C-alpha cells in the first residue's frame, strides 16, 4: 500500500466509518443517560433549579484559587484544540465539502502558533499527572490513553503542515488516521465528557438550587 | 543512423551543433541533480555511445505518453535522444506494420539479447486470460513477459505502465496491472505522469547511456532526481499557502492574484513530480502556473482519490449522508438501550421488597 492509497483510505472510507461510530456512540451514551431519568424529588423546592443548573455549567469552568496552573494549561489546550479544529482553512474544507457549511478561516501563521501552545499545554497537563502524587495515584491507563489520542492529531497535524518526517503524504495519512482513532474511542472513554459534562454539571447545579444552596 | 556510428557522429550528420549538444548535456546533468562538472562526462560518454536498442511496447494506453515525448520543439532534447537510440519497435512511431513489425521486434530481441532497453506504456490487462488486448494474436501479458525476459532493464513510461493508471481505476473491468506488478526479476524504473514529462523520459535514457546504470530510485521506483520533491515543495504559489491566502473560485480576485489553489483541489502537496521545475511545452509553464491545480497524475491510484476539485483535506465520501444515517441509527440504538435500562430498573424495583425490623427479629 502506497502512502497515497493509505491517505485515500484514511480520508475516505475510514473517516466515514469513524464518523458513523462517533455519532452512534455519542447518541447511545447521551440517550442512555437522559432516558433513564431520575426519581421524582418529593421534597418541596426551596428555589428554582433551571437558573442554578445553567449557571453551574459555566461556573465550574472558572478557576479556583491555588489551581491556576492546571486551569491555565487546561484552558489553553481546550481552546487551542477547538480553534485549530474549526478555523484552519483545510479543516473548513472538510466541513464545506462534507456538510456544505463554511466560515472564514484564521491566518495560517496564527493557527501555527496556537498549535504550538496547544501541544505545550497538553504536555504540561501530562507532566502534572506524573509529578503530582495525588493525581498520579488517581490516573488510570484510560486517562493516559485519552491524553495520547488527543495529542496525536495535534502533533501529526503540526508535522504534516511543516513537512516534518519522511513523506508529507504519509504524515497527512497518519494525521487523519489519528483523528479517526479519536472519533472512534471518543464515546467510549472519558473524552465523552465533551458532551456529558453539560448534563452532570446541570444536574449538580439544579440539585443544589432546589435545596436552596447558592451556586 | 548507421548501427556503428557514435552518437556524436550521428548528431553532426543531423546538423546539431556541438554547442547544442553540450547544452543538452548540461540540462540533463542539472535535471538529474548531478554537479555541473558532470555535463562534460555526459557529453563524453554520450558522444562515444553506440545507439542502444530500445523496444517500446504500448498496451492499454491513450498514446498520451508518446504524444508527450514527440510534442517537443526542434531541435529538442527529446528528438535528439529519440534519434540517438535505435527505436527498433514502437507501434505508433514505426513505419512497418503487420508481420514486418513483429519481425522487427523479434529481430531486435535476438540481436541485442540481454542488452536492449524495454520501454512500456499502458497497463497490462490480465482478465479473461489476457483477451482484452492482443497484438498480432499475442496477448499483452504474453508479449510483456516474452520481451522482458532478455531486456537489460525496463522503463515504465506513464502512470498506466507504472501504477495501472486509468484502466486500473475502480472497478478495473479488464484486470489491468502495472509492469511492476507482473515482472519481478528485472530492474524497473517508473516514469509516471499522465502524461510523463518528456525530459524525465530522456533523462533516464541519458543516465543509462552515460553511466550504464539506472538512476537512484525512490520507494515507488521513480528516479529521485525528478520525483524527490513534491509539486508543493517547488510551487511558486507556496508563499500564499503559507500565509493562508487561497483562491476560492477559478476567476475570483484570489485566482487573479495568483493565490494558492489548495481549496480548488490542488494535489500538489501529495504529488511527487518535476512539473514545477522542468515545466511543460518547452518550459513555457505548468498546470498551476496556468491557474489549474495539480491533479496528482504521477501518484499511484490518483484516479480513485476523489474529485480533482476537492481539497485534499476533505473526504471523497458522502459524509453528510453517512452522518444522517448515523444520527437515525444512533437515535434508535440510544433509545433502545435507554428503554432497556429503564425496563431493567423497573424490574429491579418490582423484585425489591421492604424488610422491616420485625422481619429481621423474626428470622
Ligand atoms: S497551488 Fe498547490 S502546489 Fe502550489 S502551494 Fe498551493 S497547494 Fe501547494
Ligand atoms: S502538475 Fe500535477 S497533475 Fe499536472 S502534470 Fe504535473 S504532476 Fe501531473
mmCIF file of C-alpha atoms in Angstrom, chain B residues 4-360:
data_model
loop_
_atom_site.group_PDB
_atom_site.id
_atom_site.type_symbol
_atom_site.label_atom_id
_atom_site.label_comp_id
_atom_site.label_asym_id
_atom_site.label_seq_id
_atom_site.Cartn_x
_atom_site.Cartn_y
_atom_site.Cartn_z
ATOM 1 C CA UNK B 4 28.146 1.504 -35.683
ATOM 2 C CA UNK B 5 28.068 5.289 -35.809
ATOM 3 C CA UNK B 6 28.630 7.029 -32.483
ATOM 4 C CA UNK B 7 26.069 9.446 -31.179
ATOM 5 C CA UNK B 8 28.390 12.433 -31.725
ATOM 6 C CA UNK B 9 28.896 11.499 -35.338
ATOM 7 C CA UNK B 10 25.221 10.943 -35.831
ATOM 8 C CA UNK B 11 24.274 14.301 -34.342
ATOM 9 C CA UNK B 12 26.757 16.089 -36.530
ATOM 10 C CA UNK B 13 25.195 14.364 -39.508
ATOM 11 C CA UNK B 14 21.827 15.656 -38.297
ATOM 12 C CA UNK B 15 23.120 19.212 -38.249
ATOM 13 C CA UNK B 16 23.059 19.520 -34.464
ATOM 14 C CA UNK B 17 25.968 21.685 -33.379
ATOM 15 C CA UNK B 18 28.473 20.752 -30.709
ATOM 16 C CA UNK B 19 27.144 23.713 -28.745
ATOM 17 C CA UNK B 20 23.564 22.467 -28.906
ATOM 18 C CA UNK B 21 24.722 19.053 -27.816
ATOM 19 C CA UNK B 22 26.655 20.435 -24.835
ATOM 20 C CA UNK B 23 23.642 22.495 -23.860
ATOM 21 C CA UNK B 24 21.590 19.334 -23.797
ATOM 22 C CA UNK B 25 24.233 17.585 -21.677
ATOM 23 C CA UNK B 26 24.289 20.469 -19.191
ATOM 24 C CA UNK B 27 20.497 20.456 -18.971
ATOM 25 C CA UNK B 28 20.483 16.699 -18.420
ATOM 26 C CA UNK B 29 23.127 16.964 -15.695
ATOM 27 C CA UNK B 30 21.139 19.610 -13.885
ATOM 28 C CA UNK B 31 17.846 17.745 -14.251
ATOM 29 C CA UNK B 32 19.462 14.614 -12.869
ATOM 30 C CA UNK B 33 20.746 16.678 -9.951
ATOM 31 C CA UNK B 34 24.362 15.976 -10.906
ATOM 32 C CA UNK B 35 27.073 18.573 -10.396
ATOM 33 C CA UNK B 36 27.590 20.922 -13.379
ATOM 34 C CA UNK B 37 31.029 19.344 -13.861
ATOM 35 C CA UNK B 38 29.274 16.146 -14.865
ATOM 36 C CA UNK B 39 27.997 17.754 -18.066
ATOM 37 C CA UNK B 40 31.406 17.115 -19.653
ATOM 38 C CA UNK B 41 31.375 13.489 -18.589
ATOM 39 C CA UNK B 42 27.892 13.073 -20.014
ATOM 40 C CA UNK B 43 28.966 14.697 -23.267
ATOM 41 C CA UNK B 44 31.975 12.394 -23.436
ATOM 42 C CA UNK B 45 30.020 9.263 -22.700
ATOM 43 C CA UNK B 46 27.073 10.162 -24.900
ATOM 44 C CA UNK B 47 29.384 11.237 -27.691
ATOM 45 C CA UNK B 48 31.079 7.874 -27.777
ATOM 46 C CA UNK B 49 27.943 5.850 -27.099
ATOM 47 C CA UNK B 50 26.667 3.427 -29.675
ATOM 48 C CA UNK B 51 22.974 3.668 -30.008
ATOM 49 C CA UNK B 52 21.323 1.134 -27.741
ATOM 50 C CA UNK B 53 18.395 -0.857 -28.948
ATOM 51 C CA UNK B 54 15.077 0.145 -27.468
ATOM 52 C CA UNK B 55 11.861 -1.794 -27.797
ATOM 53 C CA UNK B 56 8.788 0.224 -26.924
ATOM 54 C CA UNK B 57 5.633 -1.712 -26.146
ATOM 55 C CA UNK B 58 2.268 0.019 -25.887
ATOM 56 C CA UNK B 59 -0.554 -1.738 -24.104
ATOM 57 C CA UNK B 60 -3.760 -0.311 -22.600
ATOM 58 C CA UNK B 61 -2.979 3.368 -23.102
ATOM 59 C CA UNK B 62 -4.165 6.525 -24.813
ATOM 60 C CA UNK B 63 -0.913 7.326 -26.636
ATOM 61 C CA UNK B 64 -0.624 10.441 -24.488
ATOM 62 C CA UNK B 65 2.811 9.347 -23.304
ATOM 63 C CA UNK B 66 4.138 9.029 -26.854
ATOM 64 C CA UNK B 67 2.432 12.309 -27.736
ATOM 65 C CA UNK B 68 4.197 13.914 -24.797
ATOM 66 C CA UNK B 69 7.543 12.640 -25.964
ATOM 67 C CA UNK B 70 7.041 13.762 -29.556
ATOM 68 C CA UNK B 71 5.323 17.082 -28.863
ATOM 69 C CA UNK B 72 8.609 18.746 -28.200
ATOM 70 C CA UNK B 73 10.217 21.559 -30.046
ATOM 71 C CA UNK B 74 13.053 21.300 -32.504
ATOM 72 C CA UNK B 75 15.905 20.689 -32.051
ATOM 73 C CA UNK B 76 14.804 19.375 -28.720
ATOM 74 C CA UNK B 77 16.471 17.119 -26.255
ATOM 75 C CA UNK B 78 13.691 14.655 -26.896
ATOM 76 C CA UNK B 79 14.076 14.366 -30.619
ATOM 77 C CA UNK B 80 17.792 14.305 -30.100
ATOM 78 C CA UNK B 81 17.566 11.346 -27.788
ATOM 79 C CA UNK B 82 14.957 9.703 -29.967
ATOM 80 C CA UNK B 83 17.337 9.744 -32.871
ATOM 81 C CA UNK B 84 20.179 8.692 -30.637
ATOM 82 C CA UNK B 85 18.568 5.478 -29.593
ATOM 83 C CA UNK B 86 17.643 2.781 -32.006
ATOM 84 C CA UNK B 87 13.930 2.625 -31.519
ATOM 85 C CA UNK B 88 13.523 -0.776 -33.068
ATOM 86 C CA UNK B 89 9.899 -1.303 -32.282
ATOM 87 C CA UNK B 90 7.202 1.247 -31.483
ATOM 88 C CA UNK B 91 3.607 0.782 -32.611
ATOM 89 C CA UNK B 92 2.910 4.418 -33.122
ATOM 90 C CA UNK B 93 6.199 5.654 -34.462
ATOM 91 C CA UNK B 94 7.444 2.793 -36.567
ATOM 92 C CA UNK B 95 6.767 2.693 -40.290
ATOM 93 C CA UNK B 96 6.462 -1.073 -40.516
ATOM 94 C CA UNK B 97 3.185 -2.791 -39.825
ATOM 95 C CA UNK B 98 1.757 -6.259 -39.540
ATOM 96 C CA UNK B 99 4.126 -9.182 -39.755
ATOM 97 C CA UNK B 100 7.067 -6.942 -40.605
ATOM 98 C CA UNK B 101 6.589 -5.012 -37.369
ATOM 99 C CA UNK B 102 6.517 -8.142 -35.256
ATOM 100 C CA UNK B 103 9.579 -9.408 -37.062
ATOM 101 C CA UNK B 104 11.392 -6.182 -36.179
ATOM 102 C CA UNK B 105 10.699 -6.807 -32.512
ATOM 103 C CA UNK B 106 11.904 -10.357 -32.650
ATOM 104 C CA UNK B 107 14.965 -9.323 -34.623
ATOM 105 C CA UNK B 108 15.851 -6.621 -32.105
ATOM 106 C CA UNK B 109 15.337 -9.014 -29.206
ATOM 107 C CA UNK B 110 17.526 -11.587 -30.874
ATOM 108 C CA UNK B 111 20.328 -9.234 -31.946
ATOM 109 C CA UNK B 112 20.568 -7.417 -28.612
ATOM 110 C CA UNK B 113 19.810 -10.236 -26.227
ATOM 111 C CA UNK B 114 20.258 -9.120 -22.634
ATOM 112 C CA UNK B 115 21.195 -5.596 -23.687
ATOM 113 C CA UNK B 116 18.142 -3.851 -25.029
ATOM 114 C CA UNK B 117 16.038 -1.459 -23.042
ATOM 115 C CA UNK B 118 12.353 -2.207 -22.833
ATOM 116 C CA UNK B 119 10.065 0.807 -22.622
ATOM 117 C CA UNK B 120 6.432 0.116 -21.760
ATOM 118 C CA UNK B 121 3.495 2.464 -21.810
ATOM 119 C CA UNK B 122 -0.003 1.407 -20.864
ATOM 120 C CA UNK B 123 -1.168 -1.103 -18.299
ATOM 121 C CA UNK B 124 -1.493 -4.797 -18.954
ATOM 122 C CA UNK B 125 -4.963 -6.407 -18.892
ATOM 123 C CA UNK B 126 -4.839 -9.767 -17.163
ATOM 124 C CA UNK B 127 -8.560 -10.549 -17.086
ATOM 125 C CA UNK B 128 -10.152 -13.075 -19.493
ATOM 126 C CA UNK B 129 -6.813 -14.786 -19.955
ATOM 127 C CA UNK B 130 -5.309 -11.601 -21.362
ATOM 128 C CA UNK B 131 -8.019 -11.459 -24.034
ATOM 129 C CA UNK B 132 -8.882 -7.776 -23.561
ATOM 130 C CA UNK B 133 -5.958 -6.621 -25.658
ATOM 131 C CA UNK B 134 -3.883 -8.526 -28.148
ATOM 132 C CA UNK B 135 -1.317 -7.533 -30.748
ATOM 133 C CA UNK B 136 -0.722 -9.837 -33.712
ATOM 134 C CA UNK B 137 -2.638 -12.508 -31.855
ATOM 135 C CA UNK B 138 -0.414 -12.317 -28.791
ATOM 136 C CA UNK B 139 -1.866 -11.062 -25.523
ATOM 137 C CA UNK B 140 -0.259 -8.032 -23.925
ATOM 138 C CA UNK B 141 0.719 -10.085 -20.924
ATOM 139 C CA UNK B 142 2.445 -12.679 -23.081
ATOM 140 C CA UNK B 143 4.241 -10.035 -25.118
ATOM 141 C CA UNK B 144 5.467 -8.282 -21.990
ATOM 142 C CA UNK B 145 6.769 -11.473 -20.412
ATOM 143 C CA UNK B 146 8.412 -12.559 -23.634
ATOM 144 C CA UNK B 147 10.118 -9.231 -24.281
ATOM 145 C CA UNK B 148 11.072 -8.591 -20.655
ATOM 146 C CA UNK B 149 12.903 -11.889 -20.433
ATOM 147 C CA UNK B 150 16.038 -10.722 -22.273
ATOM 148 C CA UNK B 151 15.829 -6.998 -21.535
ATOM 149 C CA UNK B 152 18.616 -5.252 -19.623
ATOM 150 C CA UNK B 153 16.120 -3.047 -17.840
ATOM 151 C CA UNK B 154 12.536 -1.875 -18.136
ATOM 152 C CA UNK B 155 11.331 1.702 -18.153
ATOM 153 C CA UNK B 156 7.613 2.034 -17.392
ATOM 154 C CA UNK B 157 6.582 5.257 -19.021
ATOM 155 C CA UNK B 158 3.405 6.921 -17.791
ATOM 156 C CA UNK B 159 1.157 6.236 -14.827
ATOM 157 C CA UNK B 160 -0.634 3.329 -16.572
ATOM 158 C CA UNK B 161 2.542 1.279 -17.026
ATOM 159 C CA UNK B 162 3.981 2.400 -13.687
ATOM 160 C CA UNK B 163 0.938 2.033 -11.422
ATOM 161 C CA UNK B 164 -2.001 0.860 -13.538
ATOM 162 C CA UNK B 165 -3.367 4.318 -14.294
ATOM 163 C CA UNK B 166 -6.895 4.849 -15.560
ATOM 164 C CA UNK B 167 -7.510 1.240 -16.683
ATOM 165 C CA UNK B 168 -6.654 0.195 -13.117
ATOM 166 C CA UNK B 169 -9.195 2.620 -11.622
ATOM 167 C CA UNK B 170 -12.081 1.127 -9.735
ATOM 168 C CA UNK B 171 -13.764 -1.187 -10.838
ATOM 169 C CA UNK B 172 -10.921 -2.195 -13.197
ATOM 170 C CA UNK B 173 -13.002 -4.378 -15.565
ATOM 171 C CA UNK B 174 -10.018 -5.684 -17.567
ATOM 172 C CA UNK B 175 -7.940 -6.713 -14.558
ATOM 173 C CA UNK B 176 -5.296 -4.142 -15.525
ATOM 174 C CA UNK B 177 -1.946 -4.376 -13.729
ATOM 175 C CA UNK B 178 1.242 -2.371 -13.780
ATOM 176 C CA UNK B 179 4.540 -3.675 -15.161
ATOM 177 C CA UNK B 180 5.950 -3.718 -11.624
ATOM 178 C CA UNK B 181 3.075 -5.996 -10.533
ATOM 179 C CA UNK B 182 3.920 -8.565 -13.164
ATOM 180 C CA UNK B 183 7.684 -8.543 -13.682
ATOM 181 C CA UNK B 184 9.848 -9.075 -10.635
ATOM 182 C CA UNK B 185 13.247 -10.153 -11.895
ATOM 183 C CA UNK B 186 14.361 -7.057 -13.873
ATOM 184 C CA UNK B 187 15.445 -3.580 -12.853
ATOM 185 C CA UNK B 188 12.390 -1.356 -13.401
ATOM 186 C CA UNK B 189 12.290 2.414 -13.485
ATOM 187 C CA UNK B 190 8.896 4.080 -13.232
ATOM 188 C CA UNK B 191 8.448 7.368 -15.042
ATOM 189 C CA UNK B 192 4.837 8.097 -14.063
ATOM 190 C CA UNK B 193 2.784 11.070 -15.118
ATOM 191 C CA UNK B 194 -0.358 11.412 -17.149
ATOM 192 C CA UNK B 195 1.485 12.106 -19.358
ATOM 193 C CA UNK B 196 5.076 11.979 -18.080
ATOM 194 C CA UNK B 197 7.372 14.943 -18.625
ATOM 195 C CA UNK B 198 9.452 14.341 -21.793
ATOM 196 C CA UNK B 199 12.752 15.350 -20.200
ATOM 197 C CA UNK B 200 12.222 12.809 -17.450
ATOM 198 C CA UNK B 201 11.995 10.045 -20.056
ATOM 199 C CA UNK B 202 15.083 11.294 -21.873
ATOM 200 C CA UNK B 203 16.872 11.957 -18.579
ATOM 201 C CA UNK B 204 16.532 8.309 -17.572
ATOM 202 C CA UNK B 205 17.693 7.212 -21.024
ATOM 203 C CA UNK B 206 20.664 9.609 -20.891
ATOM 204 C CA UNK B 207 21.621 8.355 -17.478
ATOM 205 C CA UNK B 208 21.593 4.817 -18.764
ATOM 206 C CA UNK B 209 23.632 5.730 -21.827
ATOM 207 C CA UNK B 210 26.146 7.726 -19.811
ATOM 208 C CA UNK B 211 26.711 5.586 -16.773
ATOM 209 C CA UNK B 212 25.451 2.231 -17.961
ATOM 210 C CA UNK B 213 23.202 2.147 -14.924
ATOM 211 C CA UNK B 214 19.796 3.326 -13.837
ATOM 212 C CA UNK B 215 19.426 6.448 -11.694
ATOM 213 C CA UNK B 216 18.741 6.325 -7.975
ATOM 214 C CA UNK B 217 15.098 5.472 -7.287
ATOM 215 C CA UNK B 218 12.536 6.189 -4.584
ATOM 216 C CA UNK B 219 10.352 3.568 -2.905
ATOM 217 C CA UNK B 220 7.999 3.567 -5.901
ATOM 218 C CA UNK B 221 10.896 3.056 -8.334
ATOM 219 C CA UNK B 222 10.763 6.652 -9.587
ATOM 220 C CA UNK B 223 14.039 8.461 -10.294
ATOM 221 C CA UNK B 224 14.707 10.507 -7.175
ATOM 222 C CA UNK B 225 16.205 13.411 -9.058
ATOM 223 C CA UNK B 226 12.834 14.100 -10.693
ATOM 224 C CA UNK B 227 10.410 12.730 -8.129
ATOM 225 C CA UNK B 228 12.263 13.552 -4.916
ATOM 226 C CA UNK B 229 10.287 16.717 -4.243
ATOM 227 C CA UNK B 230 6.580 17.359 -4.332
ATOM 228 C CA UNK B 231 4.974 19.924 -6.626
ATOM 229 C CA UNK B 232 4.083 21.811 -3.437
ATOM 230 C CA UNK B 233 7.756 21.892 -2.326
ATOM 231 C CA UNK B 234 8.675 23.758 -5.505
ATOM 232 C CA UNK B 235 5.457 25.652 -6.170
ATOM 233 C CA UNK B 236 5.809 29.367 -6.718
ATOM 234 C CA UNK B 237 2.385 29.858 -5.062
ATOM 235 C CA UNK B 238 3.727 28.333 -1.854
ATOM 236 C CA UNK B 239 4.145 31.662 -0.014
ATOM 237 C CA UNK B 240 0.384 32.169 -0.378
ATOM 238 C CA UNK B 241 -0.290 28.715 1.007
ATOM 239 C CA UNK B 242 1.889 29.540 3.992
ATOM 240 C CA UNK B 243 0.037 32.824 4.508
ATOM 241 C CA UNK B 244 -3.337 31.089 4.173
ATOM 242 C CA UNK B 245 -4.329 33.018 1.042
ATOM 243 C CA UNK B 246 -6.437 30.774 -1.159
ATOM 244 C CA UNK B 247 -8.325 31.277 -4.404
ATOM 245 C CA UNK B 248 -11.947 30.252 -3.783
ATOM 246 C CA UNK B 249 -13.078 30.017 -7.392
ATOM 247 C CA UNK B 250 -11.190 29.913 -10.668
ATOM 248 C CA UNK B 251 -11.977 33.523 -11.507
ATOM 249 C CA UNK B 252 -12.121 35.371 -8.209
ATOM 250 C CA UNK B 253 -9.731 38.013 -7.024
ATOM 251 C CA UNK B 254 -7.541 35.431 -5.297
ATOM 252 C CA UNK B 255 -7.193 33.489 -8.540
ATOM 253 C CA UNK B 256 -6.271 36.687 -10.377
ATOM 254 C CA UNK B 257 -3.699 37.500 -7.711
ATOM 255 C CA UNK B 258 -2.113 34.093 -8.141
ATOM 256 C CA UNK B 259 -3.030 32.775 -4.689
ATOM 257 C CA UNK B 260 -2.731 29.132 -3.720
ATOM 258 C CA UNK B 261 -5.123 26.658 -5.394
ATOM 259 C CA UNK B 262 -5.392 24.283 -2.431
ATOM 260 C CA UNK B 263 -9.099 24.901 -1.868
ATOM 261 C CA UNK B 264 -9.793 24.334 -5.555
ATOM 262 C CA UNK B 265 -8.449 20.820 -5.185
ATOM 263 C CA UNK B 266 -4.717 21.200 -5.869
ATOM 264 C CA UNK B 267 -2.992 17.887 -5.077
ATOM 265 C CA UNK B 268 0.478 19.446 -5.195
ATOM 266 C CA UNK B 269 1.243 18.641 -1.551
ATOM 267 C CA UNK B 270 0.915 14.892 -2.133
ATOM 268 C CA UNK B 271 2.342 14.703 -5.656
ATOM 269 C CA UNK B 272 5.958 13.938 -6.455
ATOM 270 C CA UNK B 273 6.954 15.217 -9.862
ATOM 271 C CA UNK B 274 9.178 17.741 -11.610
ATOM 272 C CA UNK B 275 6.480 19.915 -13.246
ATOM 273 C CA UNK B 276 7.262 22.961 -11.129
ATOM 274 C CA UNK B 277 10.916 22.910 -12.206
ATOM 275 C CA UNK B 278 11.010 21.188 -15.620
ATOM 276 C CA UNK B 279 7.654 22.640 -16.745
ATOM 277 C CA UNK B 280 5.783 21.778 -19.926
ATOM 278 C CA UNK B 281 5.660 22.855 -23.564
ATOM 279 C CA UNK B 282 9.343 23.529 -23.823
ATOM 280 C CA UNK B 283 9.494 25.231 -20.455
ATOM 281 C CA UNK B 284 6.534 27.563 -21.027
ATOM 282 C CA UNK B 285 4.618 26.805 -17.831
ATOM 283 C CA UNK B 286 2.942 24.046 -15.869
ATOM 284 C CA UNK B 287 -0.687 23.495 -14.818
ATOM 285 C CA UNK B 288 -0.506 25.516 -11.588
ATOM 286 C CA UNK B 289 1.066 28.386 -13.492
ATOM 287 C CA UNK B 290 -1.894 28.257 -15.865
ATOM 288 C CA UNK B 291 -4.329 28.528 -12.961
ATOM 289 C CA UNK B 292 -5.347 24.893 -12.528
ATOM 290 C CA UNK B 293 -4.452 22.800 -9.502
ATOM 291 C CA UNK B 294 -2.267 19.728 -9.781
ATOM 292 C CA UNK B 295 -4.395 16.581 -10.138
ATOM 293 C CA UNK B 296 -1.693 14.296 -8.771
ATOM 294 C CA UNK B 297 -1.110 12.439 -12.036
ATOM 295 C CA UNK B 298 2.229 10.875 -11.073
ATOM 296 C CA UNK B 299 0.936 9.120 -7.957
ATOM 297 C CA UNK B 300 -0.491 5.604 -7.780
ATOM 298 C CA UNK B 301 -4.302 5.387 -7.843
ATOM 299 C CA UNK B 302 -4.840 9.090 -8.339
ATOM 300 C CA UNK B 303 -7.955 8.344 -10.381
ATOM 301 C CA UNK B 304 -9.566 6.803 -7.321
ATOM 302 C CA UNK B 305 -8.593 9.577 -4.914
ATOM 303 C CA UNK B 306 -11.852 11.549 -5.311
ATOM 304 C CA UNK B 307 -12.711 14.590 -7.387
ATOM 305 C CA UNK B 308 -9.926 16.692 -8.878
ATOM 306 C CA UNK B 309 -11.651 19.763 -7.470
ATOM 307 C CA UNK B 310 -11.892 18.609 -3.877
ATOM 308 C CA UNK B 311 -9.313 19.803 -1.350
ATOM 309 C CA UNK B 312 -7.018 17.035 -0.077
ATOM 310 C CA UNK B 313 -8.248 17.597 3.457
ATOM 311 C CA UNK B 314 -11.847 16.827 2.554
ATOM 312 C CA UNK B 315 -13.355 13.376 2.224
ATOM 313 C CA UNK B 316 -14.231 11.787 -1.102
ATOM 314 C CA UNK B 317 -17.090 10.001 0.658
ATOM 315 C CA UNK B 318 -20.586 11.421 1.151
ATOM 316 C CA UNK B 319 -20.179 12.460 4.784
ATOM 317 C CA UNK B 320 -23.490 14.221 5.259
ATOM 318 C CA UNK B 321 -25.411 11.162 4.131
ATOM 319 C CA UNK B 322 -23.339 8.942 6.393
ATOM 320 C CA UNK B 323 -23.923 11.378 9.271
ATOM 321 C CA UNK B 324 -27.687 11.464 8.688
ATOM 322 C CA UNK B 325 -27.779 7.669 8.642
ATOM 323 C CA UNK B 326 -25.686 7.546 11.804
ATOM 324 C CA UNK B 327 -27.968 10.010 13.595
ATOM 325 C CA UNK B 328 -31.023 7.903 12.782
ATOM 326 C CA UNK B 329 -29.278 4.658 13.723
ATOM 327 C CA UNK B 330 -27.745 6.231 16.833
ATOM 328 C CA UNK B 331 -31.059 7.681 17.996
ATOM 329 C CA UNK B 332 -32.733 4.307 17.527
ATOM 330 C CA UNK B 333 -29.944 2.423 19.263
ATOM 331 C CA UNK B 334 -29.727 5.013 22.041
ATOM 332 C CA UNK B 335 -33.469 4.891 22.595
ATOM 333 C CA UNK B 336 -33.323 1.102 22.593
ATOM 334 C CA UNK B 337 -30.522 0.939 25.133
ATOM 335 C CA UNK B 338 -32.151 3.659 27.228
ATOM 336 C CA UNK B 339 -35.518 1.924 27.299
ATOM 337 C CA UNK B 340 -33.895 -1.415 28.082
ATOM 338 C CA UNK B 341 -32.132 0.199 31.038
ATOM 339 C CA UNK B 342 -35.410 1.657 32.203
ATOM 340 C CA UNK B 343 -37.002 -1.754 31.941
ATOM 341 C CA UNK B 344 -34.179 -3.282 33.965
ATOM 342 C CA UNK B 345 -34.616 -0.543 36.523
ATOM 343 C CA UNK B 346 -38.340 -1.158 36.912
ATOM 344 C CA UNK B 347 -37.805 -4.920 37.100
ATOM 345 C CA UNK B 348 -35.280 -4.402 39.843
ATOM 346 C CA UNK B 349 -37.818 -2.196 41.595
ATOM 347 C CA UNK B 350 -40.520 -4.839 41.294
ATOM 348 C CA UNK B 351 -38.301 -7.517 42.760
ATOM 349 C CA UNK B 352 -37.417 -5.267 45.608
ATOM 350 C CA UNK B 353 -39.290 -5.886 48.830
ATOM 351 C CA UNK B 354 -39.129 -3.973 52.021
ATOM 352 C CA UNK B 355 -37.566 -5.572 55.064
ATOM 353 C CA UNK B 356 -38.848 -4.293 58.367
ATOM 354 C CA UNK B 357 -37.150 -4.619 61.760
ATOM 355 C CA UNK B 358 -39.835 -7.080 62.665
ATOM 356 C CA UNK B 359 -38.855 -9.322 59.740
ATOM 357 C CA UNK B 360 -35.313 -9.239 60.964
#
